[in-house]
């Protein structure tokens, strides 16, 4: 197996307090009730307690809510470097059903950061037993080259 960059939260540097505040004050994350558990350069861990209004017509958590949780982790991880990064590509695979009322955790990790492109993996799991609910692969584009 080839290591493509930092894989442990301890491999990621802390970010300035003002940048942390701006990222954690994201209106969409607040509207959904997403909590930031850990945030560093290239790394983010967030959680979401699923609410009744987040269910689809079949009574299961809506895929868009799961995607949004992963996207918040991705956006925070890639923008925690400072400057601006935007999504170029996001691919999600839904792997397990989730019971209504569960709490989900999304952990985003930078795999490689080039001059402009960054590659990220996000794992969405259940908080109680760690079941992998979704696997997400993302590519970010740095608007401001470092």
mmCIF file of N, CA and C in Angstrom:
data_model
loop_
_atom_site.group_PDB
_atom_site.id
_atom_site.type_symbol
_atom_site.label_atom_id
_atom_site.label_comp_id
_atom_site.label_asym_id
_atom_site.label_seq_id
_atom_site.Cartn_x
_atom_site.Cartn_y
_atom_site.Cartn_z
ATOM 1 N N UNK A 1 0.837 -1.174 0.000
ATOM 2 C CA UNK A 1 0.000 0.000 0.000
ATOM 3 C C UNK A 1 0.886 1.243 0.000
ATOM 4 N N UNK A 2 0.528 2.227 -0.774
ATOM 5 C CA UNK A 2 1.288 3.467 -0.878
ATOM 6 C C UNK A 2 0.624 4.531 -0.019
ATOM 7 N N UNK A 3 1.381 5.167 0.862
ATOM 8 C CA UNK A 3 0.850 6.267 1.666
ATOM 9 C C UNK A 3 0.774 7.511 0.795
ATOM 10 N N UNK A 4 -0.397 8.130 0.763
ATOM 11 C CA UNK A 4 -0.594 9.302 -0.089
ATOM 12 C C UNK A 4 -0.639 10.604 0.691
ATOM 13 N N UNK A 5 -0.186 10.620 1.895
ATOM 14 C CA UNK A 5 -0.208 11.845 2.676
ATOM 15 C C UNK A 5 -0.614 11.528 4.101
ATOM 16 N N UNK A 6 -0.889 12.552 4.887
ATOM 17 C CA UNK A 6 -1.240 12.348 6.283
ATOM 18 C C UNK A 6 -2.477 11.466 6.426
ATOM 19 N N UNK A 7 -2.412 10.524 7.353
ATOM 20 C CA UNK A 7 -3.556 9.657 7.583
ATOM 21 C C UNK A 7 -4.011 9.666 9.034
ATOM 22 N N UNK A 8 -3.271 10.289 9.898
ATOM 23 C CA UNK A 8 -3.613 10.354 11.308
ATOM 24 C C UNK A 8 -3.943 11.794 11.683
ATOM 25 N N UNK A 9 -4.957 12.006 12.548
ATOM 26 C CA UNK A 9 -5.263 13.376 12.964
ATOM 27 C C UNK A 9 -4.055 14.105 13.536
ATOM 28 N N UNK A 10 -3.156 13.371 14.192
ATOM 29 C CA UNK A 10 -1.982 14.018 14.785
ATOM 30 C C UNK A 10 -0.997 14.515 13.731
ATOM 31 N N UNK A 11 -1.149 14.074 12.484
ATOM 32 C CA UNK A 11 -0.280 14.533 11.397
ATOM 33 C C UNK A 11 -0.692 15.899 10.854
ATOM 34 N N UNK A 12 -1.810 16.420 11.307
ATOM 35 C CA UNK A 12 -2.362 17.660 10.764
ATOM 36 C C UNK A 12 -2.155 18.807 11.748
ATOM 37 N N UNK A 13 -1.643 19.929 11.247
ATOM 38 C CA UNK A 13 -1.339 21.086 12.085
ATOM 39 C C UNK A 13 -2.606 21.826 12.508
ATOM 40 N N UNK A 14 -2.516 22.475 13.657
ATOM 41 C CA UNK A 14 -3.613 23.307 14.149
ATOM 42 C C UNK A 14 -3.800 24.507 13.229
ATOM 43 N N UNK A 15 -4.967 25.121 13.303
ATOM 44 C CA UNK A 15 -5.252 26.289 12.465
ATOM 45 C C UNK A 15 -5.472 27.513 13.344
ATOM 46 N N UNK A 16 -5.289 28.721 12.795
ATOM 47 C CA UNK A 16 -5.514 29.941 13.567
ATOM 48 C C UNK A 16 -6.962 30.034 14.068
ATOM 49 N N UNK A 17 -7.141 30.620 15.238
ATOM 50 C CA UNK A 17 -8.461 30.709 15.870
ATOM 51 C C UNK A 17 -9.487 31.414 14.989
ATOM 52 N N UNK A 18 -9.103 32.484 14.306
ATOM 53 C CA UNK A 18 -10.048 33.223 13.467
ATOM 54 C C UNK A 18 -10.528 32.368 12.295
ATOM 55 N N UNK A 19 -9.635 31.611 11.689
ATOM 56 C CA UNK A 19 -10.022 30.715 10.596
ATOM 57 C C UNK A 19 -10.949 29.624 11.120
ATOM 58 N N UNK A 20 -10.632 29.074 12.280
ATOM 59 C CA UNK A 20 -11.488 28.062 12.904
ATOM 60 C C UNK A 20 -12.892 28.624 13.133
ATOM 61 N N UNK A 21 -12.984 29.822 13.658
ATOM 62 C CA UNK A 21 -14.283 30.431 13.931
ATOM 63 C C UNK A 21 -15.090 30.588 12.652
ATOM 64 N N UNK A 22 -14.436 31.062 11.577
ATOM 65 C CA UNK A 22 -15.141 31.258 10.294
ATOM 66 C C UNK A 22 -15.666 29.943 9.742
ATOM 67 N N UNK A 23 -14.845 28.906 9.793
ATOM 68 C CA UNK A 23 -15.265 27.602 9.272
ATOM 69 C C UNK A 23 -16.399 27.026 10.119
ATOM 70 N N UNK A 24 -16.257 27.067 11.435
ATOM 71 C CA UNK A 24 -17.267 26.485 12.320
ATOM 72 C C UNK A 24 -18.568 27.276 12.333
ATOM 73 N N UNK A 25 -18.541 28.502 11.820
ATOM 74 C CA UNK A 25 -19.740 29.343 11.771
ATOM 75 C C UNK A 25 -20.475 29.192 10.435
ATOM 76 N N UNK A 26 -20.192 28.143 9.694
ATOM 77 C CA UNK A 26 -20.823 27.885 8.401
ATOM 78 C C UNK A 26 -22.349 27.822 8.558
ATOM 79 N N UNK A 27 -23.100 28.664 7.817
ATOM 80 C CA UNK A 27 -24.556 28.705 7.967
ATOM 81 C C UNK A 27 -25.242 27.362 7.683
ATOM 82 N N UNK A 28 -24.794 26.638 6.672
ATOM 83 C CA UNK A 28 -25.426 25.358 6.334
ATOM 84 C C UNK A 28 -25.197 24.332 7.448
ATOM 85 N N UNK A 29 -23.976 24.273 7.968
ATOM 86 C CA UNK A 29 -23.678 23.346 9.062
ATOM 87 C C UNK A 29 -24.529 23.683 10.288
ATOM 88 N N UNK A 30 -24.650 24.965 10.599
ATOM 89 C CA UNK A 30 -25.479 25.381 11.736
ATOM 90 C C UNK A 30 -26.939 25.016 11.522
ATOM 91 N N UNK A 31 -27.455 25.239 10.303
ATOM 92 C CA UNK A 31 -28.862 24.944 10.005
ATOM 93 C C UNK A 31 -29.172 23.456 10.194
ATOM 94 N N UNK A 32 -28.221 22.600 9.850
ATOM 95 C CA UNK A 32 -28.431 21.156 10.005
ATOM 96 C C UNK A 32 -28.195 20.674 11.437
ATOM 97 N N UNK A 33 -27.486 21.465 12.233
ATOM 98 C CA UNK A 33 -27.155 21.044 13.592
ATOM 99 C C UNK A 33 -25.856 20.260 13.671
ATOM 100 N N UNK A 34 -24.982 20.460 12.698
ATOM 101 C CA UNK A 34 -23.695 19.761 12.667
ATOM 102 C C UNK A 34 -22.762 20.346 13.729
ATOM 103 N N UNK A 35 -22.109 19.458 14.473
ATOM 104 C CA UNK A 35 -21.144 19.858 15.500
ATOM 105 C C UNK A 35 -19.732 19.556 15.019
ATOM 106 N N UNK A 36 -18.831 20.504 15.199
ATOM 107 C CA UNK A 36 -17.417 20.313 14.859
ATOM 108 C C UNK A 36 -16.711 19.693 16.063
ATOM 109 N N UNK A 37 -16.143 18.516 15.869
ATOM 110 C CA UNK A 37 -15.463 17.797 16.944
ATOM 111 C C UNK A 37 -13.957 18.002 16.913
ATOM 112 N N UNK A 38 -13.398 18.126 15.717
ATOM 113 C CA UNK A 38 -11.954 18.340 15.556
ATOM 114 C C UNK A 38 -11.732 18.994 14.199
ATOM 115 N N UNK A 39 -10.847 19.963 14.152
ATOM 116 C CA UNK A 39 -10.579 20.683 12.906
ATOM 117 C C UNK A 39 -9.118 21.090 12.880
ATOM 118 N N UNK A 40 -8.420 20.630 11.846
ATOM 119 C CA UNK A 40 -7.012 20.955 11.636
ATOM 120 C C UNK A 40 -6.773 21.078 10.144
ATOM 121 N N UNK A 41 -5.591 21.505 9.758
ATOM 122 C CA UNK A 41 -5.269 21.577 8.325
ATOM 123 C C UNK A 41 -5.373 20.187 7.713
ATOM 124 N N UNK A 42 -6.261 20.061 6.731
ATOM 125 C CA UNK A 42 -6.414 18.789 6.038
ATOM 126 C C UNK A 42 -7.187 17.726 6.789
ATOM 127 N N UNK A 43 -7.820 18.090 7.896
ATOM 128 C CA UNK A 43 -8.545 17.108 8.706
ATOM 129 C C UNK A 43 -9.751 17.759 9.372
ATOM 130 N N UNK A 44 -10.873 17.045 9.368
ATOM 131 C CA UNK A 44 -12.049 17.535 10.081
ATOM 132 C C UNK A 44 -12.898 16.351 10.524
ATOM 133 N N UNK A 45 -13.437 16.451 11.721
ATOM 134 C CA UNK A 45 -14.361 15.445 12.254
ATOM 135 C C UNK A 45 -15.593 16.187 12.756
ATOM 136 N N UNK A 46 -16.761 15.813 12.225
ATOM 137 C CA UNK A 46 -18.023 16.463 12.571
ATOM 138 C C UNK A 46 -19.062 15.400 12.907
ATOM 139 N N UNK A 47 -20.124 15.819 13.616
ATOM 140 C CA UNK A 47 -21.196 14.873 13.929
ATOM 141 C C UNK A 47 -22.550 15.526 13.707
ATOM 142 N N UNK A 48 -23.552 14.673 13.548
ATOM 143 C CA UNK A 48 -24.922 15.129 13.322
ATOM 144 C C UNK A 48 -25.887 14.126 13.934
ATOM 145 N N UNK A 49 -26.735 14.603 14.843
ATOM 146 C CA UNK A 49 -27.814 13.783 15.392
ATOM 147 C C UNK A 49 -28.992 13.885 14.425
ATOM 148 N N UNK A 50 -29.375 12.765 13.833
ATOM 149 C CA UNK A 50 -30.457 12.768 12.844
ATOM 150 C C UNK A 50 -31.792 13.091 13.506
ATOM 151 N N UNK A 51 -32.545 13.980 12.877
ATOM 152 C CA UNK A 51 -33.835 14.449 13.376
ATOM 153 C C UNK A 51 -34.953 13.925 12.474
ATOM 154 N N UNK A 52 -36.194 13.895 12.972
ATOM 155 C CA UNK A 52 -37.316 13.393 12.162
ATOM 156 C C UNK A 52 -37.475 14.098 10.815
ATOM 157 N N UNK A 53 -37.199 15.395 10.742
ATOM 158 C CA UNK A 53 -37.361 16.117 9.474
ATOM 159 C C UNK A 53 -36.256 15.787 8.463
ATOM 160 N N UNK A 54 -35.293 14.953 8.851
ATOM 161 C CA UNK A 54 -34.203 14.561 7.957
ATOM 162 C C UNK A 54 -34.464 13.212 7.283
ATOM 163 N N UNK A 55 -35.676 12.684 7.457
ATOM 164 C CA UNK A 55 -36.030 11.391 6.875
ATOM 165 C C UNK A 55 -36.648 11.576 5.502
ATOM 166 N N UNK A 56 -36.488 10.547 4.666
ATOM 167 C CA UNK A 56 -37.143 10.569 3.357
ATOM 168 C C UNK A 56 -38.543 9.958 3.477
ATOM 169 N N UNK A 57 -39.238 9.823 2.367
ATOM 170 C CA UNK A 57 -40.611 9.321 2.389
ATOM 171 C C UNK A 57 -40.707 7.857 2.838
ATOM 172 N N UNK A 58 -39.588 7.145 2.825
ATOM 173 C CA UNK A 58 -39.572 5.753 3.276
ATOM 174 C C UNK A 58 -39.264 5.626 4.769
ATOM 175 N N UNK A 59 -38.993 6.764 5.415
ATOM 176 C CA UNK A 59 -38.690 6.750 6.836
ATOM 177 C C UNK A 59 -37.229 6.535 7.174
ATOM 178 N N UNK A 60 -36.367 6.593 6.169
ATOM 179 C CA UNK A 60 -34.926 6.448 6.384
ATOM 180 C C UNK A 60 -34.255 7.815 6.278
ATOM 181 N N UNK A 61 -33.103 7.994 6.919
ATOM 182 C CA UNK A 61 -32.387 9.260 6.762
ATOM 183 C C UNK A 61 -32.115 9.546 5.283
ATOM 184 N N UNK A 62 -32.395 10.759 4.869
ATOM 185 C CA UNK A 62 -32.246 11.175 3.473
ATOM 186 C C UNK A 62 -30.772 11.154 3.078
ATOM 187 N N UNK A 63 -30.487 10.628 1.885
ATOM 188 C CA UNK A 63 -29.113 10.585 1.391
ATOM 189 C C UNK A 63 -28.485 11.958 1.288
ATOM 190 N N UNK A 64 -29.298 12.976 1.007
ATOM 191 C CA UNK A 64 -28.781 14.336 0.914
ATOM 192 C C UNK A 64 -28.257 14.851 2.245
ATOM 193 N N UNK A 65 -28.848 14.402 3.339
ATOM 194 C CA UNK A 65 -28.373 14.795 4.667
ATOM 195 C C UNK A 65 -27.017 14.140 4.944
ATOM 196 N N UNK A 66 -26.896 12.861 4.596
ATOM 197 C CA UNK A 66 -25.624 12.156 4.779
ATOM 198 C C UNK A 66 -24.547 12.803 3.908
ATOM 199 N N UNK A 67 -24.908 13.117 2.662
ATOM 200 C CA UNK A 67 -23.969 13.794 1.760
ATOM 201 C C UNK A 67 -23.559 15.147 2.341
ATOM 202 N N UNK A 68 -24.522 15.905 2.857
ATOM 203 C CA UNK A 68 -24.212 17.224 3.420
ATOM 204 C C UNK A 68 -23.237 17.129 4.582
ATOM 205 N N UNK A 69 -23.416 16.130 5.443
ATOM 206 C CA UNK A 69 -22.490 15.949 6.562
ATOM 207 C C UNK A 69 -21.073 15.699 6.043
ATOM 208 N N UNK A 70 -20.952 14.815 5.051
ATOM 209 C CA UNK A 70 -19.639 14.533 4.457
ATOM 210 C C UNK A 70 -19.062 15.774 3.784
ATOM 211 N N UNK A 71 -19.908 16.526 3.102
ATOM 212 C CA UNK A 71 -19.453 17.723 2.394
ATOM 213 C C UNK A 71 -18.954 18.794 3.357
ATOM 214 N N UNK A 72 -19.597 18.928 4.512
ATOM 215 C CA UNK A 72 -19.125 19.887 5.518
ATOM 216 C C UNK A 72 -17.735 19.477 6.008
ATOM 217 N N UNK A 73 -17.532 18.182 6.265
ATOM 218 C CA UNK A 73 -16.204 17.712 6.697
ATOM 219 C C UNK A 73 -15.158 17.967 5.617
ATOM 220 N N UNK A 74 -15.511 17.686 4.371
ATOM 221 C CA UNK A 74 -14.608 17.917 3.237
ATOM 222 C C UNK A 74 -14.272 19.397 3.108
ATOM 223 N N UNK A 75 -15.287 20.249 3.069
ATOM 224 C CA UNK A 75 -15.066 21.684 2.901
ATOM 225 C C UNK A 75 -14.220 22.272 4.013
ATOM 226 N N UNK A 76 -14.470 21.832 5.236
ATOM 227 C CA UNK A 76 -13.696 22.338 6.367
ATOM 228 C C UNK A 76 -12.244 21.866 6.286
ATOM 229 N N UNK A 77 -12.038 20.590 5.978
ATOM 230 C CA UNK A 77 -10.674 20.051 5.908
ATOM 231 C C UNK A 77 -9.853 20.740 4.826
ATOM 232 N N UNK A 78 -10.442 20.954 3.649
ATOM 233 C CA UNK A 78 -9.644 21.540 2.558
ATOM 234 C C UNK A 78 -9.485 23.053 2.706
ATOM 235 N N UNK A 79 -10.402 23.722 3.394
ATOM 236 C CA UNK A 79 -10.265 25.164 3.590
ATOM 237 C C UNK A 79 -9.508 25.522 4.864
ATOM 238 N N UNK A 80 -9.211 24.540 5.695
ATOM 239 C CA UNK A 80 -8.464 24.798 6.927
ATOM 240 C C UNK A 80 -7.004 25.138 6.660
ATOM 241 N N UNK A 81 -6.568 25.041 5.404
ATOM 242 C CA UNK A 81 -5.221 25.480 5.039
ATOM 243 C C UNK A 81 -5.153 27.001 4.956
ATOM 244 N N UNK A 82 -6.306 27.663 4.941
ATOM 245 C CA UNK A 82 -6.364 29.096 4.694
ATOM 246 C C UNK A 82 -6.579 29.310 3.208
ATOM 247 N N UNK A 83 -6.891 30.512 2.809
ATOM 248 C CA UNK A 83 -7.206 30.753 1.403
ATOM 249 C C UNK A 83 -8.533 30.114 1.061
ATOM 250 N N UNK A 84 -8.744 29.843 -0.216
ATOM 251 C CA UNK A 84 -10.025 29.293 -0.645
ATOM 252 C C UNK A 84 -9.822 28.054 -1.501
ATOM 253 N N UNK A 85 -10.629 27.040 -1.218
ATOM 254 C CA UNK A 85 -10.653 25.819 -2.019
ATOM 255 C C UNK A 85 -12.107 25.485 -2.313
ATOM 256 N N UNK A 86 -12.361 24.967 -3.502
ATOM 257 C CA UNK A 86 -13.719 24.586 -3.904
ATOM 258 C C UNK A 86 -13.705 23.136 -4.387
ATOM 259 N N UNK A 87 -14.865 22.513 -4.344
ATOM 260 C CA UNK A 87 -14.983 21.121 -4.787
ATOM 261 C C UNK A 87 -14.945 21.034 -6.304
ATOM 262 N N UNK A 88 -14.147 20.100 -6.807
ATOM 263 C CA UNK A 88 -14.145 19.769 -8.234
ATOM 264 C C UNK A 88 -14.951 18.506 -8.478
ATOM 265 N N UNK A 89 -14.822 17.561 -7.552
ATOM 266 C CA UNK A 89 -15.467 16.263 -7.726
ATOM 267 C C UNK A 89 -15.749 15.653 -6.365
ATOM 268 N N UNK A 90 -16.949 15.083 -6.223
ATOM 269 C CA UNK A 90 -17.311 14.362 -5.006
ATOM 270 C C UNK A 90 -18.051 13.096 -5.426
ATOM 271 N N UNK A 91 -17.563 11.955 -4.984
ATOM 272 C CA UNK A 91 -18.202 10.675 -5.274
ATOM 273 C C UNK A 91 -18.547 10.004 -3.957
ATOM 274 N N UNK A 92 -19.820 9.651 -3.795
ATOM 275 C CA UNK A 92 -20.259 9.025 -2.549
ATOM 276 C C UNK A 92 -20.815 7.640 -2.837
ATOM 277 N N UNK A 93 -20.463 6.709 -1.972
ATOM 278 C CA UNK A 93 -21.031 5.363 -2.009
ATOM 279 C C UNK A 93 -21.737 5.136 -0.679
ATOM 280 N N UNK A 94 -23.044 4.871 -0.741
ATOM 281 C CA UNK A 94 -23.822 4.574 0.459
ATOM 282 C C UNK A 94 -23.690 3.077 0.731
ATOM 283 N N UNK A 95 -23.217 2.713 1.921
ATOM 284 C CA UNK A 95 -22.846 1.331 2.200
ATOM 285 C C UNK A 95 -23.746 0.621 3.200
ATOM 286 N N UNK A 96 -24.449 1.369 4.038
ATOM 287 C CA UNK A 96 -25.295 0.737 5.050
ATOM 288 C C UNK A 96 -26.473 1.645 5.376
ATOM 289 N N UNK A 97 -27.574 1.012 5.745
ATOM 290 C CA UNK A 97 -28.753 1.769 6.175
ATOM 291 C C UNK A 97 -28.494 2.343 7.567
ATOM 292 N N UNK A 98 -29.173 3.429 7.849
ATOM 293 C CA UNK A 98 -29.030 4.100 9.139
ATOM 294 C C UNK A 98 -30.397 4.149 9.798
ATOM 295 N N UNK A 99 -30.433 3.882 11.082
ATOM 296 C CA UNK A 99 -31.719 3.959 11.778
ATOM 297 C C UNK A 99 -32.048 5.414 12.087
ATOM 298 N N UNK A 100 -33.321 5.773 12.018
ATOM 299 C CA UNK A 100 -33.724 7.133 12.387
ATOM 300 C C UNK A 100 -33.295 7.421 13.832
ATOM 301 N N UNK A 101 -32.845 8.624 14.080
ATOM 302 C CA UNK A 101 -32.427 9.019 15.418
ATOM 303 C C UNK A 101 -30.966 8.746 15.733
ATOM 304 N N UNK A 102 -30.264 8.083 14.833
ATOM 305 C CA UNK A 102 -28.840 7.799 15.057
ATOM 306 C C UNK A 102 -28.030 9.092 14.988
ATOM 307 N N UNK A 103 -26.849 9.050 15.549
ATOM 308 C CA UNK A 103 -25.892 10.139 15.384
ATOM 309 C C UNK A 103 -24.809 9.647 14.436
ATOM 310 N N UNK A 104 -24.526 10.468 13.423
ATOM 311 C CA UNK A 104 -23.504 10.138 12.434
ATOM 312 C C UNK A 104 -22.255 10.971 12.675
ATOM 313 N N UNK A 105 -21.112 10.404 12.346
ATOM 314 C CA UNK A 105 -19.833 11.104 12.439
ATOM 315 C C UNK A 105 -19.171 11.031 11.066
ATOM 316 N N UNK A 106 -18.712 12.172 10.573
ATOM 317 C CA UNK A 106 -17.958 12.211 9.314
ATOM 318 C C UNK A 106 -16.539 12.656 9.630
ATOM 319 N N UNK A 107 -15.584 11.866 9.156
ATOM 320 C CA UNK A 107 -14.175 12.176 9.371
ATOM 321 C C UNK A 107 -13.511 12.339 8.013
ATOM 322 N N UNK A 108 -13.028 13.549 7.759
ATOM 323 C CA UNK A 108 -12.390 13.864 6.490
ATOM 324 C C UNK A 108 -10.891 13.974 6.647
ATOM 325 N N UNK A 109 -10.156 13.304 5.742
ATOM 326 C CA UNK A 109 -8.693 13.297 5.793
ATOM 327 C C UNK A 109 -8.114 13.650 4.432
ATOM 328 N N UNK A 110 -7.173 14.541 4.459
ATOM 329 C CA UNK A 110 -6.429 14.865 3.241
ATOM 330 C C UNK A 110 -5.487 13.712 2.922
ATOM 331 N N UNK A 111 -5.512 13.258 1.676
ATOM 332 C CA UNK A 111 -4.602 12.201 1.243
ATOM 333 C C UNK A 111 -3.401 12.773 0.507
ATOM 334 N N UNK A 112 -3.637 13.855 -0.221
ATOM 335 C CA UNK A 112 -2.532 14.528 -0.919
ATOM 336 C C UNK A 112 -2.965 15.941 -1.245
ATOM 337 N N UNK A 113 -2.042 16.887 -1.083
ATOM 338 C CA UNK A 113 -2.295 18.274 -1.447
ATOM 339 C C UNK A 113 -1.182 18.722 -2.373
ATOM 340 N N UNK A 114 -1.531 19.023 -3.602
ATOM 341 C CA UNK A 114 -0.574 19.567 -4.548
ATOM 342 C C UNK A 114 -0.658 21.081 -4.547
ATOM 343 N N UNK A 115 -0.114 21.692 -5.574
ATOM 344 C CA UNK A 115 -0.145 23.154 -5.669
ATOM 345 C C UNK A 115 -1.578 23.662 -5.772
ATOM 346 N N UNK A 116 -2.407 22.994 -6.555
ATOM 347 C CA UNK A 116 -3.800 23.411 -6.736
ATOM 348 C C UNK A 116 -4.820 22.339 -6.369
ATOM 349 N N UNK A 117 -4.511 21.078 -6.580
ATOM 350 C CA UNK A 117 -5.478 20.003 -6.332
ATOM 351 C C UNK A 117 -5.203 19.315 -5.002
ATOM 352 N N UNK A 118 -6.288 19.034 -4.278
ATOM 353 C CA UNK A 118 -6.203 18.286 -3.029
ATOM 354 C C UNK A 118 -7.134 17.089 -3.101
ATOM 355 N N UNK A 119 -6.702 15.974 -2.537
ATOM 356 C CA UNK A 119 -7.474 14.737 -2.585
ATOM 357 C C UNK A 119 -7.849 14.328 -1.163
ATOM 358 N N UNK A 120 -9.120 14.042 -0.952
ATOM 359 C CA UNK A 120 -9.653 13.803 0.385
ATOM 360 C C UNK A 120 -10.530 12.564 0.408
ATOM 361 N N UNK A 121 -10.498 11.857 1.536
ATOM 362 C CA UNK A 121 -11.401 10.742 1.795
ATOM 363 C C UNK A 121 -12.209 11.080 3.038
ATOM 364 N N UNK A 122 -13.503 10.841 2.961
ATOM 365 C CA UNK A 122 -14.389 11.079 4.093
ATOM 366 C C UNK A 122 -15.098 9.772 4.404
ATOM 367 N N UNK A 123 -15.074 9.370 5.658
ATOM 368 C CA UNK A 123 -15.810 8.193 6.120
ATOM 369 C C UNK A 123 -16.951 8.676 7.001
ATOM 370 N N UNK A 124 -18.168 8.255 6.679
ATOM 371 C CA UNK A 124 -19.334 8.566 7.512
ATOM 372 C C UNK A 124 -19.705 7.285 8.250
ATOM 373 N N UNK A 125 -19.708 7.355 9.577
ATOM 374 C CA UNK A 125 -19.990 6.187 10.407
ATOM 375 C C UNK A 125 -21.071 6.512 11.430
ATOM 376 N N UNK A 126 -21.639 5.454 12.020
ATOM 377 C CA UNK A 126 -22.556 5.660 13.137
ATOM 378 C C UNK A 126 -21.717 5.851 14.393
ATOM 379 N N UNK A 127 -22.174 6.758 15.242
ATOM 380 C CA UNK A 127 -21.420 7.053 16.457
ATOM 381 C C UNK A 127 -21.423 5.874 17.428
ATOM 382 N N UNK A 128 -22.549 5.170 17.518
ATOM 383 C CA UNK A 128 -22.664 4.131 18.547
ATOM 384 C C UNK A 128 -21.829 2.881 18.281
ATOM 385 N N UNK A 129 -21.791 2.405 17.043
ATOM 386 C CA UNK A 129 -21.046 1.168 16.794
ATOM 387 C C UNK A 129 -20.026 1.263 15.658
ATOM 388 N N UNK A 130 -19.868 2.451 15.074
ATOM 389 C CA UNK A 130 -18.847 2.652 14.050
ATOM 390 C C UNK A 130 -19.142 2.037 12.694
ATOM 391 N N UNK A 131 -20.397 1.665 12.445
ATOM 392 C CA UNK A 131 -20.759 1.112 11.138
ATOM 393 C C UNK A 131 -20.452 2.124 10.045
ATOM 394 N N UNK A 132 -19.758 1.685 8.997
ATOM 395 C CA UNK A 132 -19.452 2.568 7.870
ATOM 396 C C UNK A 132 -20.711 2.734 7.030
ATOM 397 N N UNK A 133 -21.245 3.935 7.022
ATOM 398 C CA UNK A 133 -22.491 4.265 6.333
ATOM 399 C C UNK A 133 -22.221 4.728 4.912
ATOM 400 N N UNK A 134 -21.176 5.531 4.734
ATOM 401 C CA UNK A 134 -20.849 6.062 3.407
ATOM 402 C C UNK A 134 -19.351 6.300 3.304
ATOM 403 N N UNK A 135 -18.844 6.066 2.110
ATOM 404 C CA UNK A 135 -17.449 6.340 1.785
ATOM 405 C C UNK A 135 -17.449 7.401 0.692
ATOM 406 N N UNK A 136 -16.684 8.469 0.916
ATOM 407 C CA UNK A 136 -16.731 9.618 0.013
ATOM 408 C C UNK A 136 -15.312 9.972 -0.423
ATOM 409 N N UNK A 137 -15.148 10.164 -1.726
ATOM 410 C CA UNK A 137 -13.853 10.560 -2.284
ATOM 411 C C UNK A 137 -14.040 11.913 -2.955
ATOM 412 N N UNK A 138 -13.157 12.852 -2.618
ATOM 413 C CA UNK A 138 -13.329 14.234 -3.058
ATOM 414 C C UNK A 138 -12.031 14.796 -3.639
ATOM 415 N N UNK A 139 -12.201 15.707 -4.583
ATOM 416 C CA UNK A 139 -11.079 16.460 -5.134
ATOM 417 C C UNK A 139 -11.409 17.936 -4.973
ATOM 418 N N UNK A 140 -10.472 18.674 -4.395
ATOM 419 C CA UNK A 140 -10.635 20.114 -4.205
ATOM 420 C C UNK A 140 -9.671 20.870 -5.109
ATOM 421 N N UNK A 141 -10.070 22.063 -5.490
ATOM 422 C CA UNK A 141 -9.229 22.958 -6.287
ATOM 423 C C UNK A 141 -8.938 24.193 -5.453
ATOM 424 N N UNK A 142 -7.658 24.481 -5.253
ATOM 425 C CA UNK A 142 -7.268 25.695 -4.533
ATOM 426 C C UNK A 142 -7.402 26.859 -5.490
ATOM 427 N N UNK A 143 -8.263 27.782 -5.144
ATOM 428 C CA UNK A 143 -8.488 28.966 -5.971
ATOM 429 C C UNK A 143 -7.267 29.870 -5.922
ATOM 430 N N UNK A 144 -6.639 29.916 -4.769
ATOM 431 C CA UNK A 144 -5.422 30.713 -4.578
ATOM 432 C C UNK A 144 -4.254 29.748 -4.432
ATOM 433 N N UNK A 145 -3.449 29.600 -5.461
ATOM 434 C CA UNK A 145 -2.316 28.669 -5.398
ATOM 435 C C UNK A 145 -1.375 29.090 -4.291
ATOM 436 N N UNK A 146 -0.891 28.110 -3.544
ATOM 437 C CA UNK A 146 0.003 28.413 -2.422
ATOM 438 C C UNK A 146 1.397 28.651 -2.909
#
